[in-house]
Coordinates of C-alpha atoms in Angstrom, one line a residue:
X14 CA -25.4 81.9 127.0
X15 CA -24.1 84.8 125.0
X16 CA -24.6 84.8 121.2
X17 CA -21.3 86.2 119.9
X18 CA -17.6 86.0 120.8
X19 CA -14.5 87.9 119.6
X20 CA -11.2 86.0 119.8
X21 CA -8.4 88.4 120.7
X22 CA -5.8 86.2 119.1
X23 CA -4.6 84.8 115.8
X24 CA -3.6 81.6 113.9
X25 CA -4.1 78.2 115.4
X26 CA -5.7 79.2 118.7
X27 CA -8.3 81.5 117.0
X28 CA -9.2 78.7 114.6
X29 CA -9.5 76.3 117.5
X30 CA -11.8 78.6 119.5
X31 CA -13.9 79.3 116.5
X32 CA -14.5 75.6 115.9
X33 CA -16.2 75.1 119.3
X34 CA -18.0 78.5 119.0
X35 CA -19.5 77.6 115.7
X36 CA -20.6 74.2 117.0
X37 CA -22.4 76.0 119.9
X38 CA -24.1 78.4 117.4
X39 CA -22.1 81.5 118.4
X40 CA -21.3 84.3 115.9
X41 CA -17.5 84.4 115.6
X42 CA -15.4 87.6 115.2
X43 CA -11.7 87.8 114.3
X44 CA -9.2 90.6 114.7
X45 CA -6.1 90.7 112.5
X46 CA -3.0 92.7 111.8
X47 CA -1.9 93.9 108.4
X48 CA 0.4 90.9 108.1
X49 CA -2.6 88.5 108.7
X50 CA -5.0 90.0 106.2
X51 CA -5.2 86.7 104.3
X52 CA -4.8 84.4 107.3
X53 CA -6.9 81.4 107.8
X54 CA -8.5 82.6 111.1
X55 CA -9.7 85.7 109.3
X56 CA -11.5 83.7 106.6
X57 CA -13.0 81.2 109.1
X58 CA -14.6 83.9 111.2
X59 CA -18.1 85.3 110.5
X60 CA -16.7 88.8 110.7
X61 CA -13.2 90.2 110.9
X62 CA -11.7 93.6 111.9
X63 CA -8.2 94.9 111.1
X64 CA -6.7 96.4 114.2
X65 CA -3.2 97.6 113.2
X66 CA 0.2 97.0 111.7
X67 CA 2.1 93.7 111.7
X68 CA 3.9 94.4 115.0
X69 CA 2.0 92.8 117.8
X70 CA 2.4 95.8 120.1
X71 CA 0.5 97.9 117.6
X72 CA -2.2 95.3 117.0
X73 CA -2.8 92.1 119.0
X74 CA -1.3 93.6 122.2
X75 CA -3.3 96.9 121.9
X76 CA -6.2 96.3 124.2
X77 CA -8.0 99.5 123.2
X78 CA -8.0 98.5 119.5
X79 CA -9.4 95.0 120.4
X80 CA -12.2 96.6 122.5
X81 CA -13.0 99.0 119.7
X82 CA -13.4 96.1 117.4
X83 CA -15.7 94.3 119.9
X84 CA -17.8 97.4 120.2
X85 CA -18.0 97.9 116.4
X86 CA -19.1 94.4 115.7
X87 CA -21.5 94.0 118.6
X88 CA -19.5 91.2 120.3
X89 CA -20.9 90.1 123.6
X90 CA -17.8 88.2 124.9
X91 CA -14.0 88.2 124.3
X92 CA -11.9 85.0 124.4
X93 CA -8.2 85.9 124.7
X94 CA -6.8 82.5 123.6
X95 CA -3.2 82.1 124.9
X96 CA -0.3 84.5 124.6
X97 CA -0.9 88.2 123.8
X98 CA -3.5 89.6 126.2
X99 CA -4.6 86.3 127.8
X100 CA -2.9 86.9 131.1
X101 CA -3.2 90.7 131.2
X102 CA -5.3 91.6 134.2
X103 CA -5.7 95.3 133.1
X104 CA -7.2 94.1 129.8
X105 CA -9.5 91.7 131.6
X106 CA -10.8 94.6 133.8
X107 CA -11.2 96.8 130.7
X108 CA -13.4 94.1 129.1
X109 CA -15.6 93.9 132.1
X110 CA -15.8 97.7 132.4
X111 CA -17.0 97.9 128.8
X112 CA -19.9 95.6 129.7
X113 CA -18.5 92.6 127.9
X114 CA -18.0 89.0 129.1
X115 CA -14.4 88.0 129.7
X116 CA -13.8 84.3 128.9
X117 CA -11.1 83.9 131.5
X118 CA -10.3 84.1 135.2
X119 CA -10.9 87.1 137.4
X120 CA -8.2 89.9 137.2
X121 CA -7.3 89.3 140.8
X122 CA -6.4 85.7 140.1
X123 CA -4.4 86.7 137.1
X124 CA -2.4 89.2 139.1
X125 CA -1.9 86.7 142.0
X126 CA -0.4 84.2 139.7
X127 CA 1.0 86.4 137.0
X128 CA 4.4 87.1 138.6
X129 CA 6.4 84.0 139.5
X130 CA 7.9 85.5 142.6
X131 CA 4.7 86.6 144.2
X132 CA 3.0 83.3 143.1
X133 CA 5.6 81.3 144.9
X134 CA 5.1 83.3 148.1
X135 CA 1.4 82.8 147.9
X136 CA 1.8 79.0 147.4
X137 CA 4.1 78.8 150.4
X138 CA 1.4 80.4 152.5
X139 CA -1.2 78.0 151.0
X140 CA 0.9 75.0 151.9
X141 CA 1.8 74.0 148.4
X142 CA 5.4 72.7 148.0
X143 CA 7.6 75.1 146.0
X144 CA 11.1 74.8 144.4
X145 CA 13.9 76.1 146.6
X146 CA 15.1 79.5 145.3
X147 CA 15.1 83.3 145.6
X148 CA 12.2 85.5 144.6
X149 CA 13.1 88.7 146.5
X150 CA 12.6 92.3 145.6
X151 CA 16.4 93.1 145.5
X152 CA 17.3 92.7 141.9
X153 CA 20.9 94.0 142.0
X154 CA 23.4 91.8 140.2
X155 CA 25.4 91.4 143.4
X156 CA 22.4 90.1 145.4
X157 CA 21.3 87.8 142.6
X158 CA 24.9 86.5 142.2
X159 CA 25.1 85.8 145.9
X160 CA 21.7 84.1 146.0
X161 CA 22.7 81.8 143.2
X162 CA 25.8 80.8 145.1
X163 CA 23.7 80.2 148.2
X164 CA 21.2 78.0 146.3
X165 CA 24.0 76.1 144.6
X166 CA 24.8 75.5 140.9
X167 CA 23.3 74.7 138.5
X168 CA 20.6 77.3 138.8
X169 CA 17.7 78.5 136.6
X170 CA 17.2 82.2 136.1
X171 CA 13.6 83.0 135.2
X172 CA 11.8 86.2 134.2
X173 CA 9.2 86.8 136.9
X174 CA 6.6 87.7 134.2
X175 CA 7.8 85.0 131.8
X176 CA 6.3 82.0 130.1
X177 CA 6.9 79.8 127.1
X178 CA 10.6 79.6 127.9
X179 CA 11.2 83.2 127.3
X180 CA 13.5 84.9 129.8
X181 CA 14.7 81.5 131.2
X182 CA 18.4 80.6 131.4
X183 CA 20.2 77.6 132.9
X184 CA 23.6 78.5 134.4
X185 CA 26.0 75.7 135.4
X186 CA 29.1 77.7 136.1
X187 CA 29.3 80.9 138.3
X188 CA 31.5 82.4 135.6
X189 CA 28.5 82.4 133.2
X190 CA 26.0 83.9 135.6
X191 CA 26.4 87.5 134.6
X192 CA 25.8 86.7 130.9
X193 CA 22.9 84.4 131.6
X194 CA 21.3 87.1 133.9
X195 CA 21.7 89.8 131.2
X196 CA 20.1 87.6 128.5
X197 CA 17.2 86.6 130.8
X198 CA 16.6 90.3 131.6
X199 CA 16.7 91.3 127.9
X200 CA 14.2 88.6 126.9
X201 CA 11.9 89.4 129.9
X202 CA 11.9 93.1 129.0
X203 CA 11.3 92.5 125.3
X204 CA 8.6 89.9 125.7
X205 CA 6.8 91.0 128.9
X206 CA 8.0 94.6 129.6
X207 CA 9.5 93.4 132.9
X208 CA 13.2 92.5 133.4
X209 CA 12.9 91.2 136.9
X210 CA 14.0 87.7 137.6
X211 CA 13.9 85.0 140.2
X212 CA 16.4 82.2 140.7
X213 CA 15.6 78.5 141.4
X214 CA 17.6 75.4 142.1
X215 CA 18.0 73.5 138.8
X216 CA 16.8 69.9 139.3
X217 CA 19.3 67.7 137.4
X218 CA 16.8 65.2 136.2
X219 CA 13.6 67.3 136.0
X220 CA 10.3 66.3 134.6
X221 CA 7.6 68.9 133.8
X222 CA 4.3 67.7 135.2
X223 CA 1.2 70.0 135.0
X224 CA -2.4 69.6 136.1
X225 CA -5.4 71.0 134.2
X226 CA -7.8 72.7 136.7
X227 CA -11.2 74.3 136.2
X228 CA -13.3 76.4 138.5
X229 CA -16.7 78.0 138.3
X230 CA -18.5 80.8 140.0
X231 CA -20.4 78.4 142.2
X232 CA -17.4 77.5 144.3
X233 CA -16.5 74.2 142.6
X234 CA -13.0 73.5 141.4
X235 CA -12.0 70.2 139.6
X236 CA -8.9 68.8 138.0
X237 CA -8.8 67.0 134.7
X238 CA -5.7 65.0 135.5
X239 CA -2.1 65.6 134.6
X240 CA 0.0 66.1 131.5
X241 CA 3.7 65.5 131.0
X242 CA 5.5 68.2 129.1
X243 CA 9.1 67.1 129.8
X244 CA 10.3 66.9 126.2
X245 CA 11.5 70.4 125.7
X246 CA 14.1 72.3 123.7
X247 CA 15.4 75.6 125.2
X248 CA 12.5 75.4 127.7
X249 CA 10.0 75.3 124.8
X250 CA 7.7 72.3 125.0
X251 CA 8.0 70.0 122.0
X252 CA 5.9 66.9 122.7
X253 CA 3.2 66.6 125.4
X254 CA 1.2 63.7 126.6
X255 CA -1.5 62.7 129.0
X256 CA -1.4 61.0 131.4
X257 CA 2.2 61.2 132.6
X258 CA 4.3 58.0 132.2
X259 CA 5.2 56.3 135.5
X260 CA 2.5 58.1 137.4
X261 CA 1.2 56.1 140.3
X262 CA -2.2 56.7 141.8
X263 CA -0.6 57.9 145.1
X264 CA 1.6 60.4 143.4
X265 CA -1.3 61.5 141.1
X266 CA -3.5 62.1 144.2
X267 CA -0.7 64.2 145.8
X268 CA -0.1 66.4 142.7
X269 CA -3.8 66.9 141.8
X270 CA -4.6 67.7 145.4
X271 CA -1.8 70.3 145.4
X272 CA -3.2 71.8 142.2
X273 CA -6.7 72.1 143.6
X274 CA -5.3 73.7 146.7
X275 CA -3.4 76.2 144.5
X276 CA -6.4 77.1 142.4
X277 CA -8.6 77.6 145.5
X278 CA -6.0 79.9 147.1
X279 CA -6.8 82.4 144.4
X280 CA -10.5 81.7 144.0
X281 CA -9.9 80.5 140.5
X282 CA -12.6 80.6 137.8
X283 CA -12.2 79.1 134.3
X284 CA -9.4 77.1 132.7
X285 CA -6.0 77.1 134.3
X286 CA -2.9 75.0 134.6
X287 CA -0.7 74.4 137.7
X288 CA 2.8 73.5 136.6
X289 CA 5.1 71.4 138.7
X290 CA 8.7 70.3 138.4
X291 CA 9.5 66.8 139.5
X292 CA 12.8 65.1 140.4
X293 CA 12.9 62.1 138.1
X294 CA 16.2 60.7 139.4
X295 CA 14.4 57.9 141.2
X296 CA 11.0 57.8 139.7
X297 CA 8.0 60.1 140.5
X298 CA 7.5 60.5 144.2
X299 CA 4.9 62.6 146.1
X300 CA 7.6 64.5 148.1
X301 CA 9.7 65.2 144.9
X302 CA 7.2 67.4 143.0
X303 CA 7.2 71.2 143.5
X304 CA 5.0 74.1 142.3
X305 CA 6.6 76.2 139.5
X306 CA 3.9 78.5 138.3
X307 CA 0.3 78.8 137.2
X308 CA -0.8 79.7 133.7
X309 CA -4.1 81.5 134.1
X310 CA -5.4 80.6 130.6
X311 CA -5.9 77.8 128.2
X312 CA -2.7 75.9 127.3
X313 CA -1.2 75.1 123.9
X314 CA -1.3 71.5 124.9
X315 CA -4.9 71.4 126.1
X316 CA -6.0 68.9 123.3
X317 CA -4.3 66.0 125.0
X318 CA -6.4 66.6 128.1
X319 CA -9.5 66.8 125.9
X320 CA -8.6 63.5 124.2
X321 CA -8.3 61.5 127.4
X322 CA -11.2 63.0 129.2
X323 CA -13.7 63.5 126.4
X324 CA -14.1 67.2 127.5
X325 CA -14.2 70.2 125.2
X326 CA -12.3 72.7 127.4
X327 CA -13.3 75.7 125.2
X328 CA -16.9 74.8 125.6
X329 CA -16.4 74.7 129.4
X330 CA -14.8 78.1 129.2
X331 CA -17.8 79.5 127.4
X332 CA -20.3 78.0 129.9
X333 CA -18.4 79.1 133.0
X334 CA -18.0 82.6 131.6
X335 CA -21.8 82.7 131.1
X336 CA -22.3 81.8 134.7
X337 CA -23.1 78.2 134.4
X338 CA -21.8 75.5 136.8
X339 CA -19.1 73.1 135.7
X340 CA -20.7 70.4 133.4
X341 CA -19.1 67.5 135.4
X342 CA -18.2 66.8 139.0
X343 CA -14.8 65.4 140.0
X344 CA -15.9 61.8 140.2
X345 CA -17.5 62.0 136.7
X346 CA -14.2 62.9 135.0
X347 CA -12.4 59.8 133.9
X348 CA -9.2 59.0 132.1
X349 CA -9.5 57.1 128.9
X350 CA -6.4 55.9 126.9
X351 CA -3.3 57.9 126.1
X352 CA -2.9 61.1 124.1
X353 CA 0.2 62.8 122.6
X354 CA 0.7 66.1 120.9
X355 CA 3.7 67.3 118.8
X356 CA 4.3 70.9 118.1
X357 CA 5.2 71.5 114.4
X358 CA 7.4 74.5 114.2
X359 CA 8.6 76.5 111.2
X360 CA 12.3 76.1 112.1
X361 CA 15.4 74.4 110.6
X362 CA 17.0 71.8 112.8
X363 CA 20.0 71.8 110.4
X364 CA 20.8 75.4 111.5
X365 CA 20.3 75.0 115.2
X366 CA 16.5 75.4 115.0
X367 CA 16.6 78.9 113.7
X368 CA 13.1 80.0 112.7
X369 CA 12.1 79.7 109.0
X370 CA 9.7 82.2 107.4
X371 CA 8.1 82.5 104.0
X372 CA 5.3 81.3 101.8
X373 CA 4.0 77.8 102.3
X374 CA 4.0 76.7 98.7
X375 CA 3.6 73.0 99.7
X376 CA 1.7 72.2 102.9
X377 CA 0.4 68.7 103.5
X378 CA -0.6 67.5 107.0
X379 CA -1.2 63.8 108.0
X380 CA -4.7 62.4 107.7
X381 CA -6.6 60.4 110.3
X382 CA -5.5 62.4 113.3
X383 CA -6.4 65.7 114.9
X384 CA -4.4 68.6 113.4
X385 CA -4.9 72.0 114.9
X386 CA -3.4 74.7 112.6
X387 CA -3.9 78.3 111.6
X388 CA -2.2 78.1 108.2
X389 CA -2.7 76.4 104.9
X390 CA -1.0 75.9 101.6
X391 CA -0.3 79.3 100.0
X392 CA -0.3 81.0 103.4
X393 CA 2.6 82.8 105.0
X394 CA 4.8 82.2 108.0
X395 CA 5.6 85.7 109.2
X396 CA 8.6 87.0 111.0
X397 CA 6.3 88.8 113.5
X398 CA 4.8 85.9 115.4
X399 CA 5.5 82.6 117.1
X400 CA 6.9 79.9 114.7
X401 CA 4.5 77.2 115.7
X402 CA 2.4 76.3 112.6
X403 CA 0.4 73.2 113.7
X404 CA -0.2 70.7 116.4
X405 CA -0.4 67.0 115.7
X406 CA -2.6 65.1 118.2
X407 CA -3.2 61.4 118.5
X408 CA -5.3 59.3 120.9
X409 CA -4.8 55.6 121.4
X410 CA -5.4 52.9 123.9
X411 CA -1.8 52.7 125.1
X412 CA 1.3 54.9 125.3
X413 CA 3.2 52.7 123.0
X414 CA 0.5 52.9 120.4
X415 CA 0.2 56.7 120.8
X416 CA 3.9 57.2 120.3
X417 CA 4.0 55.0 117.2
X418 CA 1.0 56.7 115.6
X419 CA 2.4 60.2 116.3
X420 CA 5.8 59.2 114.9
X421 CA 4.1 57.9 111.8
X422 CA 2.1 61.2 111.5
X423 CA 5.2 63.3 111.9
X424 CA 6.8 61.4 109.1
X425 CA 3.9 62.2 106.8
X426 CA 4.3 66.0 107.1
X427 CA 5.3 67.7 103.9
X428 CA 6.2 71.4 104.0
X429 CA 8.2 73.5 101.5
X430 CA 10.1 75.8 101.2
X431 CA 9.6 76.7 104.8
X432 CA 11.6 74.4 107.0
X433 CA 10.0 72.4 109.8
X434 CA 11.0 70.2 112.7
X435 CA 8.8 67.3 111.5
X436 CA 11.8 64.9 111.0
X437 CA 13.2 65.9 114.4
X438 CA 9.8 65.1 116.0
X439 CA 9.7 61.7 114.4
X440 CA 13.3 60.9 115.6
X441 CA 12.3 61.9 119.1
X442 CA 9.1 59.8 119.1
X443 CA 11.0 56.8 117.7
X444 CA 13.9 57.0 120.2
X445 CA 14.1 54.0 122.5
X446 CA 14.3 56.1 125.6
X447 CA 11.2 58.0 124.7
X448 CA 9.3 54.9 123.8
X449 CA 10.0 53.4 127.2
X450 CA 9.0 56.7 129.0
X451 CA 12.6 57.5 130.1
X452 CA 12.4 61.2 129.6
X453 CA 13.2 64.4 131.4
X454 CA 13.7 68.0 130.3
X455 CA 17.3 67.3 129.4
X456 CA 16.4 64.5 127.0
X457 CA 16.8 66.5 123.8
X458 CA 20.2 68.0 124.8
X459 CA 21.5 64.6 125.9
X460 CA 20.4 62.8 122.7
X461 CA 21.3 65.6 120.3
X462 CA 23.5 63.5 118.2
X463 CA 20.8 61.0 117.3
X464 CA 18.1 63.6 117.0
X465 CA 19.9 66.1 114.8
X466 CA 19.1 66.5 111.1
X467 CA 20.7 63.5 109.4
X468 CA 22.8 63.4 106.2
X469 CA 20.8 61.9 103.4
X470 CA 20.5 58.1 104.0
X471 CA 21.3 55.5 101.3
X472 CA 17.5 55.1 101.0
X473 CA 17.1 58.8 100.2
X474 CA 20.1 58.9 97.8
X475 CA 19.0 55.8 95.9
X476 CA 15.3 56.9 95.7
X477 CA 16.2 60.5 94.7
X478 CA 18.6 59.2 92.0
X479 CA 15.9 56.9 90.6
X480 CA 13.3 59.7 90.4
X481 CA 15.8 61.9 88.7
X482 CA 16.5 59.2 86.1
X483 CA 12.8 58.9 85.3
X484 CA 12.0 62.6 85.4
X485 CA 10.6 64.0 82.2
X486 CA 8.3 67.0 81.7
X487 CA 5.9 65.2 84.0
X488 CA 6.0 63.9 87.5
X489 CA 8.5 61.1 87.5
X490 CA 6.5 59.3 90.2
X491 CA 3.9 58.6 87.4
X492 CA 6.3 56.8 85.1
X493 CA 6.8 53.5 87.0
X494 CA 4.7 51.4 84.7
X495 CA 6.0 52.8 81.4
X496 CA 9.4 52.5 79.7
X497 CA 10.7 50.7 82.7
X498 CA 13.2 48.6 80.7
X499 CA 14.5 51.7 78.9
X500 CA 15.8 53.5 81.9
X501 CA 19.5 54.2 81.3
X502 CA 19.3 53.3 77.6
X503 CA 20.9 55.6 75.0
X504 CA 20.6 55.1 71.3
X505 CA 24.0 54.2 69.7
X506 CA 25.8 54.5 73.0
X507 CA 26.5 52.4 76.1
X508 CA 23.8 52.2 78.8
X509 CA 24.1 54.7 81.6
X510 CA 23.9 53.1 85.0
X511 CA 25.0 55.9 87.3
X512 CA 25.1 59.6 87.4
X513 CA 26.2 62.5 89.6
X514 CA 23.5 64.7 91.1
X515 CA 23.0 66.9 94.2
X516 CA 20.9 66.6 97.4
X517 CA 20.7 69.8 99.4
X518 CA 23.7 71.1 97.5
X519 CA 26.0 68.1 98.1
X520 CA 27.2 65.8 95.3
X521 CA 26.0 62.2 95.2
X522 CA 26.3 59.3 92.8
X523 CA 23.5 56.9 92.0
X524 CA 21.5 54.9 89.4
X525 CA 18.0 53.6 89.4
X526 CA 15.9 51.2 91.5
X527 CA 14.2 47.9 90.8
X528 CA 11.0 48.9 92.6
X529 CA 8.8 51.8 93.6
X530 CA 10.3 54.6 95.7
X531 CA 9.6 55.0 99.4
X532 CA 10.3 58.8 99.3
X533 CA 7.4 61.1 98.3
X534 CA 7.9 63.3 95.2
X535 CA 7.2 66.9 96.0
X536 CA 7.2 70.3 94.2
X537 CA 9.5 71.1 91.3
X538 CA 12.3 73.5 91.8
X539 CA 14.9 75.0 89.5
X540 CA 16.8 72.1 88.0
X541 CA 15.1 69.4 90.0
X542 CA 12.5 68.7 92.7
X543 CA 11.9 68.1 96.4
X544 CA 11.4 64.7 98.0
X545 CA 10.1 64.0 101.4
X546 CA 11.1 61.1 103.6
X547 CA 10.2 60.5 107.3
X548 CA 9.4 64.2 107.9
X549 CA 12.5 65.6 106.3
X550 CA 12.7 67.5 103.0
X551 CA 15.5 67.1 100.5
X552 CA 16.2 69.3 97.5
X553 CA 17.3 67.1 94.5
X554 CA 19.0 68.7 91.5
X555 CA 20.9 67.8 88.4
X556 CA 23.4 70.6 88.8
X557 CA 25.5 72.1 91.6
X558 CA 24.0 75.0 93.5
X559 CA 25.0 78.5 92.7
X560 CA 27.3 80.2 95.1
X561 CA 25.7 82.5 97.6
X562 CA 23.6 81.8 100.6
X563 CA 24.3 78.1 100.5
X564 CA 28.0 78.9 100.9
X565 CA 27.5 81.5 103.6
X566 CA 28.7 79.3 106.5
X567 CA 31.6 77.8 104.6
X568 CA 33.1 81.2 103.9
X569 CA 32.7 82.3 107.5
X570 CA 29.8 84.7 107.0
X571 CA 27.1 84.5 109.6
X572 CA 23.9 85.8 108.0
X573 CA 20.6 86.8 109.6
X574 CA 18.1 84.0 109.0
X575 CA 15.3 86.6 109.1
X576 CA 14.8 90.3 109.9
X577 CA 15.6 91.2 113.5
X578 CA 17.6 93.2 115.9
X579 CA 21.1 92.6 117.1
X580 CA 20.9 92.5 120.9
X581 CA 24.3 91.2 121.9
X582 CA 27.8 90.6 120.5
X583 CA 29.8 88.5 123.0
X584 CA 32.9 89.0 120.9
X585 CA 34.6 91.8 118.9
X586 CA 36.8 92.0 115.8
X587 CA 40.1 90.4 116.4
X588 CA 38.9 87.9 119.0
X589 CA 39.9 84.3 118.6
X590 CA 36.8 82.0 118.7
X591 CA 36.2 78.3 118.8
X592 CA 33.7 76.4 116.7
X593 CA 30.3 76.6 118.3
X594 CA 31.1 79.7 120.3
X595 CA 28.4 82.5 120.3
X596 CA 29.4 85.4 118.1
X597 CA 26.3 87.5 117.7
X598 CA 22.7 87.3 119.2
X599 CA 19.7 88.2 117.1
X600 CA 16.2 88.9 118.5
X601 CA 13.5 87.7 116.1
X602 CA 10.1 86.0 116.4
X603 CA 9.9 86.8 120.1
X604 CA 13.1 84.9 121.0
X605 CA 16.9 85.4 121.1
X606 CA 18.9 83.3 118.6
X607 CA 22.6 82.9 119.0
X608 CA 24.7 82.6 115.8
X609 CA 27.8 80.6 116.5
X610 CA 31.3 80.3 114.9
X611 CA 31.2 77.7 112.1
X612 CA 34.8 76.7 112.8
X613 CA 37.9 77.8 114.9
X614 CA 39.1 81.2 113.8
X615 CA 39.4 84.9 114.2
X616 CA 36.5 87.4 114.1
X617 CA 37.0 89.9 111.3
X618 CA 33.7 91.7 111.7
X619 CA 30.6 91.7 113.9
X620 CA 27.5 93.9 113.7
X621 CA 26.8 96.6 116.3
X622 CA 24.4 96.0 119.1
X623 CA 21.1 97.7 118.3
X624 CA 21.3 97.3 114.6
X625 CA 18.1 96.4 112.8
X626 CA 18.9 93.9 110.1
X627 CA 17.2 92.4 107.1
X628 CA 17.2 88.7 106.2
X629 CA 20.5 87.4 104.9
X630 CA 22.4 90.4 106.2
X631 CA 26.0 89.6 107.2
X632 CA 26.1 89.8 111.0
X633 CA 29.6 88.6 111.5
X634 CA 32.6 87.2 109.6
X635 CA 35.0 84.6 111.0
X636 CA 38.3 83.8 109.3
X637 CA 39.3 80.2 109.6
X638 CA 42.3 79.4 111.7
X639 CA 45.5 78.5 109.7

């Protein structure tokens, strides 16, 4: 076994790899950009090397700088994590050429599975069932349009080098194909340097089933069962679980056998995931599951597999990279219980899940469960990287117990002033359809009304009002057992029983309670404080908010939620738009974000395509219809 490892990644995954490396007695080496100088993964490593500016292309994606850091620190091995250089065959070759150990699959396997079109052709030859579609070399718009018509709508346009939902667009109407194609090509070029696409038939009730595989250099390949990653938003996984609900032993045997066949077709070594799409319109069936792609790396959701198998997948990666055989044979790998993982993102459900950036002044994670994170209180969520800030993982005896525990954990999250999807996660986990396992990749879109950010409930209003009544110069949550009878009392004046106050800028009226609050008192803010309830954060204040950013939508101004680049403007000044219609598209945090019209009206101004904009810049103005 080698003695030291450099992790060519950042944040949560670097911290995760370091945890196993330290347990195994390995010296850990971090790399970091200027934006990550104070990051948690830098402090947790035994040694750290700055490799460039904040932009990933000039730091984490610069293989030469990573190799220079490895040489300077005497690292023996490089673990790429996921994302960045993890599926870059050229970098894997460069690592080996430098005399270092690459903790990952062979470059030939990465190349074979790296492009979705070539991978599908390879799987067809290997006898693995694939989704009907087009993955040809002719990338002209005319050919792609014709192929989409041949396949039949709805179709899915996918960047051939894509992953993580980037460069993936569903198109239901032929009239929208050109716009969807252009967007997929833009995202593919920006994220992967490749704007080629393939087209697949869109399964109307799809489930995302994937199988964890592992191979060694002694010819052995095993699977560690399946995961279900069907709960997605914009093709980004939100909640993952293992095993998959409704999976019979016969279907499990079919899909795991196909996964092993796929891995062996490319002589796979190390950790990998074979992803399948399943038609869930009539339950899971062996002839209704098709190969989508292979991820030749560790997955974000690997903890759920670790939980139900008792295997440390990172340790297996290290051992296989060092030339050791797989620690277990197939018949020694058993399923135990049920695991679920929820991805906590820095994003605001109230604004269409736009990413949220800034300093984590208040950051409290649930206790008693596994939390994988790369940030901490006082840290920063940067505009330059992925908005996922933590993973909440539970393991229970049954699916029902796992869903209930994870829902409880999501409700205990407290983050401020950065916005998160914690409340949204809890609503997903509590939803009756999810609890019964009735999920597919369209679940979130179909249930949007019940999952969206709620208006403050009566519980929140009453509790916030009571805390505001009791607030002094100290935490009002500490004043329950003192002066209780004096609440609302005024000397030489009638008792006050109600007052006007504000929650998230909106006026409410309330008094005080006859019991302890169920909301959790958070940090103080100007004129009030923050309370947390079931994963959502509420800003409570004695006075109305100042005009400005809070009124940006009401006055028709669409402002940039963060720095970024304007990559599309579907409308121009003078155009009539309907509420919810895309007006301008901003590229930030590795994704495109469409800002939509807040109401019916006429476009008065829209930013130019190509403009680099700062946070809060006015990107468009819509004048309300008379």
